Tab-separated table of C-alpha atoms in Angstrom:
chain	number	residue	atom	x	y	z
A	1	MET	CA	0.000	0.000	0.000
A	2	LYS	CA	2.741	2.444	1.009
A	3	LEU	CA	4.752	1.529	-2.081
A	4	GLY	CA	1.724	2.194	-4.282
A	5	LEU	CA	1.172	5.637	-2.744
A	6	LEU	CA	4.844	6.472	-3.184
A	7	LEU	CA	4.772	5.543	-6.865
A	8	LEU	CA	1.558	7.495	-7.350
A	9	ALA	CA	3.138	10.604	-5.818
A	10	ALA	CA	6.365	10.246	-7.809
A	11	LEU	CA	4.681	9.774	-11.197
A	12	PRO	CA	3.727	13.457	-11.783
A	13	ILE	CA	7.202	14.556	-10.721
A	14	ALA	CA	8.874	12.129	-13.094
A	15	THR	CA	6.543	13.177	-15.898
A	16	TYR	CA	7.282	16.851	-15.350
A	17	ALA	CA	10.996	16.158	-15.173
A	18	GLN	CA	10.888	14.395	-18.520
A	19	ASP	CA	9.008	17.293	-20.112
A	20	SER	CA	11.264	19.942	-18.593
A	21	ILE	CA	14.368	18.615	-20.322
A	22	ALA	CA	12.751	17.545	-23.563
A	23	VAL	CA	14.245	19.002	-26.726
A	24	SER	CA	13.476	18.509	-30.348
A	25	SER	CA	15.614	16.025	-32.186
A	26	SER	CA	15.897	14.263	-35.483
A	27	SER	CA	17.235	10.983	-36.733
A	28	GLU	CA	20.323	12.811	-38.001
A	29	TYR	CA	21.187	14.428	-34.665
A	30	PRO	CA	19.497	12.285	-32.022
A	31	ASN	CA	18.978	13.773	-28.569
A	32	THR	CA	20.263	11.727	-25.654
A	33	PHE	CA	20.252	12.163	-21.890
A	34	SER	CA	19.294	15.839	-21.500
A	35	SER	CA	18.737	19.206	-23.110
A	36	GLY	CA	22.467	19.766	-22.844
A	37	SER	CA	22.909	17.385	-25.746
A	38	ALA	CA	20.636	19.297	-28.093
A	39	ASN	CA	23.625	20.461	-30.091
A	40	VAL	CA	24.732	16.906	-30.875
A	41	GLN	CA	26.657	16.269	-34.066
A	42	THR	CA	27.335	12.952	-35.718
A	43	PHE	CA	30.658	11.443	-34.643
A	44	ASP	CA	32.464	10.086	-37.671
A	45	ASN	CA	35.810	10.519	-39.397
A	46	LYS	CA	34.782	13.938	-40.685
A	47	ALA	CA	34.009	15.153	-37.157
A	48	ARG	CA	37.425	14.189	-35.761
A	49	ARG	CA	39.864	16.975	-34.988
A	50	PHE	CA	43.020	14.928	-34.338
A	51	ASN	CA	44.985	12.072	-35.842
A	52	ASP	CA	44.942	8.968	-33.663
A	53	TRP	CA	46.845	6.277	-35.628
A	54	SER	CA	50.590	5.878	-36.001
A	55	ILE	CA	53.232	3.328	-36.926
A	56	SER	CA	56.360	3.050	-34.788
A	57	VAL	CA	59.697	1.376	-35.460
A	58	GLY	CA	62.827	1.246	-33.373
A	59	GLY	CA	65.760	-0.710	-32.138
A	60	GLY	CA	68.620	-0.833	-29.700
A	61	ALA	CA	70.329	-3.004	-27.120
A	62	ALA	CA	69.004	-6.060	-25.247
A	63	PHE	CA	70.379	-7.622	-22.075
A	64	MET	CA	69.529	-10.730	-20.062
A	65	THR	CA	69.432	-9.416	-16.492
A	66	GLN	CA	67.641	-11.292	-13.673
A	67	SER	CA	68.614	-14.783	-14.857
A	68	ASP	CA	70.990	-17.672	-14.296
A	69	LEU	CA	73.253	-16.678	-17.164
A	70	THR	CA	73.425	-12.897	-17.436
A	71	SER	CA	74.581	-10.316	-19.962
A	72	PHE	CA	76.475	-8.498	-17.186
A	73	TYR	CA	79.190	-10.990	-16.229
A	74	ASP	CA	82.638	-10.498	-14.706
A	75	LYS	CA	82.275	-6.690	-14.908
A	76	LYS	CA	81.774	-6.893	-18.664
A	77	VAL	CA	78.728	-6.279	-20.835
A	78	ASN	CA	77.682	-8.889	-23.389
A	79	TRP	CA	75.650	-6.854	-25.857
A	80	GLY	CA	72.566	-8.059	-27.656
A	81	TYR	CA	70.110	-6.328	-29.953
A	82	ASN	CA	66.389	-5.658	-30.029
A	83	SER	CA	64.065	-4.213	-32.686
A	84	TYR	CA	60.357	-3.542	-32.814
A	85	VAL	CA	57.516	-2.372	-35.036
A	86	SER	CA	54.051	-1.455	-33.782
A	87	ILE	CA	50.670	-0.175	-34.892
A	88	ASP	CA	49.453	2.406	-32.405
A	89	LYS	CA	45.917	3.625	-31.710
A	90	GLN	CA	45.390	6.634	-29.424
A	91	ILE	CA	42.141	6.136	-27.462
A	92	SER	CA	42.220	9.426	-25.540
A	93	HIS	CA	44.744	12.180	-24.841
A	94	THR	CA	46.088	10.081	-21.931
A	95	PHE	CA	45.788	6.459	-23.104
A	96	GLY	CA	46.593	4.407	-26.196
A	97	LEU	CA	46.987	0.797	-27.315
A	98	SER	CA	49.577	-0.840	-29.562
A	99	ILE	CA	50.040	-4.173	-31.270
A	100	ILE	CA	53.798	-4.614	-31.139
A	101	TYR	CA	56.168	-7.155	-32.682
A	102	GLN	CA	59.659	-7.461	-31.195
A	103	ARG	CA	62.618	-9.600	-32.116
A	104	GLY	CA	66.184	-9.736	-30.963
A	105	GLU	CA	69.065	-11.641	-29.529
A	106	THR	CA	70.802	-11.649	-26.157
A	107	ASN	CA	74.224	-12.947	-25.152
A	108	GLN	CA	74.865	-14.095	-21.610
A	109	LYS	CA	77.396	-15.981	-19.498
A	110	GLY	CA	77.464	-17.889	-16.232
A	111	MET	CA	79.616	-20.300	-14.222
A	112	LEU	CA	78.729	-23.234	-12.014
A	113	ASP	CA	79.994	-23.476	-8.447
A	114	GLY	CA	82.669	-25.888	-7.245
A	115	VAL	CA	84.168	-28.706	-9.265
A	116	PRO	CA	81.504	-28.603	-12.064
A	117	GLY	CA	82.423	-24.990	-12.656
A	118	GLN	CA	86.140	-25.782	-12.785
A	119	LEU	CA	85.512	-28.498	-15.359
A	120	ALA	CA	83.050	-26.561	-17.507
A	121	GLY	CA	84.593	-23.124	-17.291
A	122	VAL	CA	82.367	-20.170	-18.201
A	123	GLY	CA	79.177	-21.202	-19.908
A	124	VAL	CA	78.181	-19.043	-22.894
A	125	ALA	CA	74.543	-18.844	-23.961
A	126	LYS	CA	72.586	-17.097	-26.696
A	127	THR	CA	68.842	-16.441	-26.943
A	128	LYS	CA	67.031	-15.487	-30.151
A	129	TYR	CA	63.408	-14.465	-29.656
A	130	ASN	CA	60.253	-13.246	-31.396
A	131	GLN	CA	57.481	-11.562	-29.400
A	132	ILE	CA	53.958	-10.325	-30.119
A	133	ALA	CA	52.156	-8.254	-27.476
A	134	LEU	CA	49.287	-5.932	-26.698
A	135	LEU	CA	50.820	-2.840	-25.118
A	136	GLY	CA	49.063	-0.112	-23.151
A	137	ASP	CA	50.425	3.439	-23.317
A	138	VAL	CA	49.785	6.031	-20.570
A	139	ASN	CA	50.744	9.654	-21.272
A	140	PHE	CA	51.993	10.852	-17.879
A	141	SER	CA	52.729	14.341	-19.188
A	142	ASN	CA	49.087	14.902	-20.096
A	143	ILE	CA	47.970	13.590	-16.709
A	144	LEU	CA	50.437	15.618	-14.630
A	145	ARG	CA	50.691	18.779	-16.735
A	146	ARG	CA	49.572	21.944	-14.925
A	147	VAL	CA	46.913	23.984	-16.675
A	148	ASP	CA	48.883	27.192	-16.094
A	149	ASN	CA	51.961	25.810	-17.842
A	150	HIS	CA	52.336	27.925	-20.988
A	151	SER	CA	55.519	26.241	-22.238
A	152	THR	CA	55.605	24.664	-25.674
A	153	TYR	CA	54.300	21.109	-25.437
A	154	ARG	CA	56.939	19.109	-27.311
A	155	TRP	CA	58.185	16.572	-24.722
A	156	ALA	CA	56.063	13.834	-23.171
A	157	LEU	CA	56.781	11.059	-20.667
A	158	HIS	CA	54.996	7.787	-21.435
A	159	GLY	CA	54.512	4.639	-19.388
A	160	TYR	CA	54.018	1.221	-20.997
A	161	GLY	CA	52.664	-2.109	-19.841
A	162	GLY	CA	51.434	-5.189	-21.665
A	163	ILE	CA	51.182	-8.917	-22.149
A	164	GLY	CA	52.127	-11.156	-25.055
A	165	ILE	CA	53.410	-14.477	-26.288
A	166	MET	CA	56.811	-15.369	-27.698
A	167	ASN	CA	58.957	-18.047	-29.191
A	168	TYR	CA	62.698	-18.380	-28.681
A	169	ASN	CA	65.703	-20.529	-29.478
A	170	THR	CA	68.603	-20.851	-27.048
A	171	SER	CA	72.025	-22.443	-27.119
A	172	LEU	CA	74.496	-23.114	-24.283
A	173	HIS	CA	78.182	-23.979	-24.695
A	174	ASP	CA	80.807	-24.815	-22.090
A	175	ASN	CA	84.016	-26.858	-21.860
A	176	ASN	CA	82.493	-29.947	-20.309
A	177	GLU	CA	79.014	-31.378	-20.706
A	178	TYR	CA	77.723	-28.905	-23.292
A	179	ARG	CA	80.487	-28.942	-25.899
A	180	TRP	CA	80.932	-30.386	-29.360
A	181	SER	CA	82.539	-33.774	-28.839
A	182	THR	CA	82.409	-37.195	-30.515
A	183	THR	CA	84.311	-39.060	-27.803
A	184	PRO	CA	82.388	-38.967	-25.604
A	185	ALA	CA	79.364	-37.885	-27.647
A	186	ARG	CA	78.344	-34.453	-26.471
A	187	ILE	CA	76.664	-31.423	-28.004
A	188	PRO	CA	75.696	-27.952	-26.720
A	189	LEU	CA	72.297	-27.558	-25.064
A	190	PHE	CA	69.640	-26.299	-27.498
A	191	ILE	CA	66.103	-25.300	-26.468
A	192	ASP	CA	63.317	-24.446	-28.915
A	193	GLN	CA	60.236	-22.821	-27.388
A	194	LYS	CA	57.290	-22.613	-29.783
A	195	LEU	CA	54.877	-19.698	-30.000
A	196	ASP	CA	51.928	-20.882	-27.898
A	197	ILE	CA	49.949	-20.248	-24.732
A	198	ASN	CA	52.813	-21.609	-22.616
A	199	SER	CA	55.085	-18.733	-23.650
A	200	ILE	CA	53.218	-15.807	-22.105
A	201	TYR	CA	55.397	-12.902	-20.997
A	202	TYR	CA	54.853	-9.467	-19.438
A	203	GLN	CA	56.577	-6.170	-20.026
A	204	PHE	CA	56.548	-2.637	-18.681
A	205	GLY	CA	58.696	0.440	-19.125
A	206	LEU	CA	59.063	4.149	-19.822
A	207	GLY	CA	59.540	6.295	-22.894
A	208	LEU	CA	60.403	9.939	-23.520
A	209	LYS	CA	58.899	11.304	-26.742
A	210	TYR	CA	59.728	14.441	-28.687
A	211	ASN	CA	57.289	15.977	-31.143
A	212	VAL	CA	59.444	16.719	-34.199
A	213	SER	CA	56.582	17.688	-36.512
A	214	LYS	CA	52.954	16.897	-37.226
A	215	LEU	CA	54.162	13.719	-38.990
A	216	ILE	CA	57.045	12.413	-36.844
A	217	ASP	CA	57.860	11.741	-33.187
A	218	ILE	CA	61.137	10.337	-31.889
A	219	GLU	CA	61.377	8.376	-28.658
A	220	ALA	CA	63.888	6.908	-26.244
A	221	ARG	CA	62.280	3.838	-24.664
A	222	THR	CA	63.370	1.311	-22.057
A	223	MET	CA	61.424	-1.883	-21.298
A	224	TYR	CA	61.703	-4.641	-18.691
A	225	ILE	CA	60.484	-8.035	-19.887
A	226	ILE	CA	59.389	-10.770	-17.462
A	227	SER	CA	59.452	-14.108	-19.263
A	228	GLY	CA	58.031	-16.255	-16.442
A	229	ASP	CA	60.289	-18.997	-17.832
A	230	ASP	CA	63.565	-20.376	-16.390
A	231	GLU	CA	64.624	-21.627	-19.839
A	232	PHE	CA	64.658	-18.212	-21.515
A	233	ASP	CA	68.368	-17.591	-20.793
A	234	GLY	CA	69.404	-20.991	-22.187
A	235	GLY	CA	70.392	-22.315	-18.776
A	236	GLY	CA	68.592	-25.630	-19.162
A	237	TRP	CA	65.224	-27.316	-18.851
A	238	ALA	CA	62.875	-26.258	-16.092
A	239	SER	CA	60.807	-29.282	-15.145
A	240	PRO	CA	60.635	-30.209	-11.428
A	241	ASN	CA	63.284	-32.921	-11.845
A	242	ASP	CA	65.740	-30.387	-13.279
A	243	TYR	CA	66.164	-28.708	-9.892
A	244	ASN	CA	67.583	-31.766	-8.077
A	245	PRO	CA	70.888	-30.639	-6.501
A	246	ASN	CA	72.082	-34.244	-6.242
A	247	SER	CA	71.967	-34.773	-10.003
A	248	THR	CA	75.254	-35.164	-11.853
A	249	VAL	CA	73.933	-33.152	-14.797
A	250	SER	CA	75.080	-29.535	-14.990
A	251	ARG	CA	72.452	-27.271	-13.369
A	252	TYR	CA	72.918	-23.827	-14.851
A	253	ASN	CA	69.258	-23.151	-14.096
A	254	MET	CA	70.099	-23.290	-10.364
A	255	ILE	CA	72.713	-20.491	-10.393
A	256	ASN	CA	69.937	-18.009	-9.592
A	257	ASP	CA	67.025	-18.898	-7.299
A	258	ARG	CA	64.559	-16.994	-9.516
A	259	ARG	CA	62.356	-19.121	-11.750
A	260	SER	CA	61.801	-16.309	-14.248
A	261	ASP	CA	64.551	-15.130	-16.584
A	262	ASN	CA	64.019	-11.448	-17.285
A	263	MET	CA	65.353	-9.148	-19.981
A	264	TRP	CA	65.988	-5.418	-20.337
A	265	THR	CA	65.916	-3.429	-23.583
A	266	VAL	CA	66.948	0.143	-24.420
A	267	ASN	CA	65.712	1.476	-27.759
A	268	LEU	CA	65.536	4.571	-29.917
A	269	GLY	CA	62.455	4.740	-32.135
A	270	VAL	CA	60.463	6.812	-34.597
A	271	SER	CA	56.666	7.154	-34.814
A	272	PHE	CA	55.006	8.106	-38.093
A	273	LYS	CA	51.668	9.796	-37.349
A	274	LEU	CA	48.946	8.974	-39.856
A	275	GLY	CA	46.100	11.254	-40.900
A	276	LYS	CA	45.274	14.606	-42.452
A	277	HIS	CA	44.788	16.687	-39.298
A	278	MET	CA	47.279	19.216	-37.990
A	279	SER	CA	48.006	17.455	-34.695
A	280	HIS	CA	47.872	14.046	-33.030
A	281	LEU	CA	45.573	13.222	-30.119
A	282	ALA	CA	48.534	12.167	-27.966
A	283	TRP	CA	49.791	15.769	-28.043
A	284	HIS	CA	46.439	17.311	-27.131
A	285	ASP	CA	45.525	18.323	-23.586
A	286	PRO	CA	41.872	19.424	-23.163
A	287	LEU	CA	42.717	21.361	-19.991
A	288	GLN	CA	45.357	23.322	-21.874
A	289	GLU	CA	42.838	24.158	-24.586
A	290	ALA	CA	40.243	25.283	-22.055
A	291	TYR	CA	42.814	27.385	-20.221
A	292	TYR	CA	44.003	28.946	-23.469
A	293	ARG	CA	40.492	29.940	-24.502
A	294	THR	CA	39.794	31.406	-21.070
A	295	ASN	CA	43.053	33.335	-21.210
A	296	VAL	CA	42.137	34.752	-24.631
A	297	LEU	CA	38.787	35.942	-23.303
A	298	GLU	CA	40.367	37.473	-20.214
A	299	ASN	CA	42.891	39.396	-22.274
A	300	ALA	CA	40.633	40.314	-25.184
A	301	SER	CA	40.329	44.016	-25.977
A	302	THR	CA	37.181	45.488	-24.436
A	303	ASP	CA	37.418	48.885	-26.142
A	304	PHE	CA	34.152	49.847	-27.805
A	305	MET	CA	32.500	53.140	-28.669
A	306	VAL	CA	29.576	54.358	-26.528
A	307	CYS	CA	27.442	57.213	-27.917
A	308	GLU	CA	29.296	57.370	-31.209
A	309	LYS	CA	27.034	60.321	-32.258
A	310	GLY	CA	27.230	61.955	-28.833
A	311	ASP	CA	24.404	63.453	-26.733
A	312	ASN	CA	23.856	66.955	-28.115
A	313	ASP	CA	20.822	67.802	-25.965
A	314	ASN	CA	22.492	66.484	-22.770
A	315	ASP	CA	19.429	64.484	-21.726
A	316	GLY	CA	21.479	61.361	-20.863
A	317	VAL	CA	20.282	59.430	-23.936
A	318	CYS	CA	22.745	58.868	-26.779
A	319	ASP	CA	21.810	60.455	-30.076
A	320	ASP	CA	22.322	56.988	-31.607
A	321	TRP	CA	18.870	56.007	-30.268
A	322	ASP	CA	17.429	59.368	-29.061
A	323	ARG	CA	13.966	59.934	-30.616
A	324	GLU	CA	13.931	63.574	-29.560
A	325	LEU	CA	17.246	65.202	-30.300
A	326	ASN	CA	16.310	68.696	-29.057
A	327	THR	CA	14.954	67.992	-25.586
A	328	PRO	CA	14.840	71.219	-23.545
A	329	ALA	CA	17.494	71.528	-20.891
A	330	GLY	CA	16.341	70.182	-17.527
A	331	ALA	CA	13.464	68.098	-18.873
A	332	ARG	CA	13.085	64.548	-17.598
A	333	VAL	CA	13.086	61.975	-20.427
A	334	ASP	CA	12.155	58.356	-20.960
A	335	GLY	CA	14.483	55.660	-22.301
A	336	ALA	CA	14.030	56.903	-25.859
A	337	GLY	CA	15.036	60.461	-24.983
A	338	VAL	CA	11.482	61.852	-25.214
A	339	ALA	CA	10.512	64.495	-22.605
A	340	LEU	CA	7.995	63.155	-20.064
A	341	ASP	CA	4.321	64.298	-20.127
A	342	MET	CA	2.669	62.530	-17.207
A	343	ASP	CA	-0.913	63.747	-17.834
A	344	LEU	CA	-0.620	63.478	-21.627
A	345	ASP	CA	-1.986	66.963	-22.174
A	346	GLY	CA	0.725	67.928	-24.665
A	347	VAL	CA	2.643	70.051	-22.187
A	348	ILE	CA	5.863	68.405	-21.042
A	349	ASP	CA	6.351	68.145	-17.308
A	350	LEU	CA	9.130	70.744	-17.412
A	351	TYR	CA	6.550	73.412	-18.328
A	352	ASP	CA	3.398	71.833	-16.889
A	353	LYS	CA	2.307	73.439	-13.637
A	354	CYS	CA	-0.382	70.774	-13.168
A	355	VAL	CA	1.594	67.628	-13.869
A	356	THR	CA	-1.138	65.185	-12.929
A	357	VAL	CA	-4.151	67.047	-14.365
A	358	PRO	CA	-4.578	67.687	-18.099
A	359	GLY	CA	-4.911	71.282	-19.242
A	360	PRO	CA	-4.311	73.467	-22.299
A	361	ALA	CA	-0.897	74.855	-23.131
A	362	GLU	CA	-2.094	78.440	-22.900
A	363	ASN	CA	-2.945	77.789	-19.243
A	364	ASN	CA	0.474	76.158	-18.518
A	365	GLY	CA	-1.083	72.675	-18.574
A	366	CYS	CA	-3.663	73.383	-15.939
A	367	PRO	CA	-7.439	73.013	-16.445
A	368	THR	CA	-9.442	76.154	-17.102
A	369	LYS	CA	-12.118	77.204	-14.621
């Protein structure tokens, strides 16, 4: 019962609310939500103001870091290479997505402890990889930029994070078990990881972009890649049985306790911005635009001419819109500059001695007896 009364009372209010915000619309510019959307325009490629697609390419150095065999060994750097190409879509001024393909090669070294290490010497491994990932791009400069910053917006700090799959081939050589030998028969350790669901990896990093022109950006980018795989550095197989310390087989995959071999890349790249517009969405900050427009309004010239034709009869009404240009001095006037005649007897109040009673002019506006 109470619920029914409540609904009955709310119905007229809801009906009025719907009518109060109703606006006319058409199938071409449909109205949605409220009267504030009455000026809706179709959103299509013609309505866009910014480019939002680009193609990026780059390359640089690659290093195996948190792993059993590492690129930084015995105070020396074992250099590798990395290259990438991506198709980038800017979703908003602060966020974008990329499909990225990366390939490269790392070189790393490691040595076993004790007698196995003395026999094998320094193990040398190589990893060749191919990676495909979905990469998110966050524009920190657009998020953190102050609205009162009037500096030219040409540098931007970006943060990256994503997930992908990869395939890789590794090789491991040493002077003992993993060497080329016919007597006894021995070969280096080779591992071939196929591109499948078991080769998922993660990556995150930072990039500093510079806006060269409306067509080109250049970027310095560094990425940290988490393979989730203890075979990625070439140190050996990673099944449960391969971590038995009592085994006589060389256990390079036990040099480091981590079960994920991770990689670090440092690249220099170029982005080619696609589209016909003057600027790219990644370089647009709505707050900056709003601040700029407000600043223009605040500093706009407010000089304008008042009473261009003057006020020759000094009645306080500009001659531009004065309907009586020769008002007698001292007469009260209306907004059109016409002298007031309260009793409408044809004698203006300045000369009318009976302001509220009609009378002829010859009697100074007063009635005759």
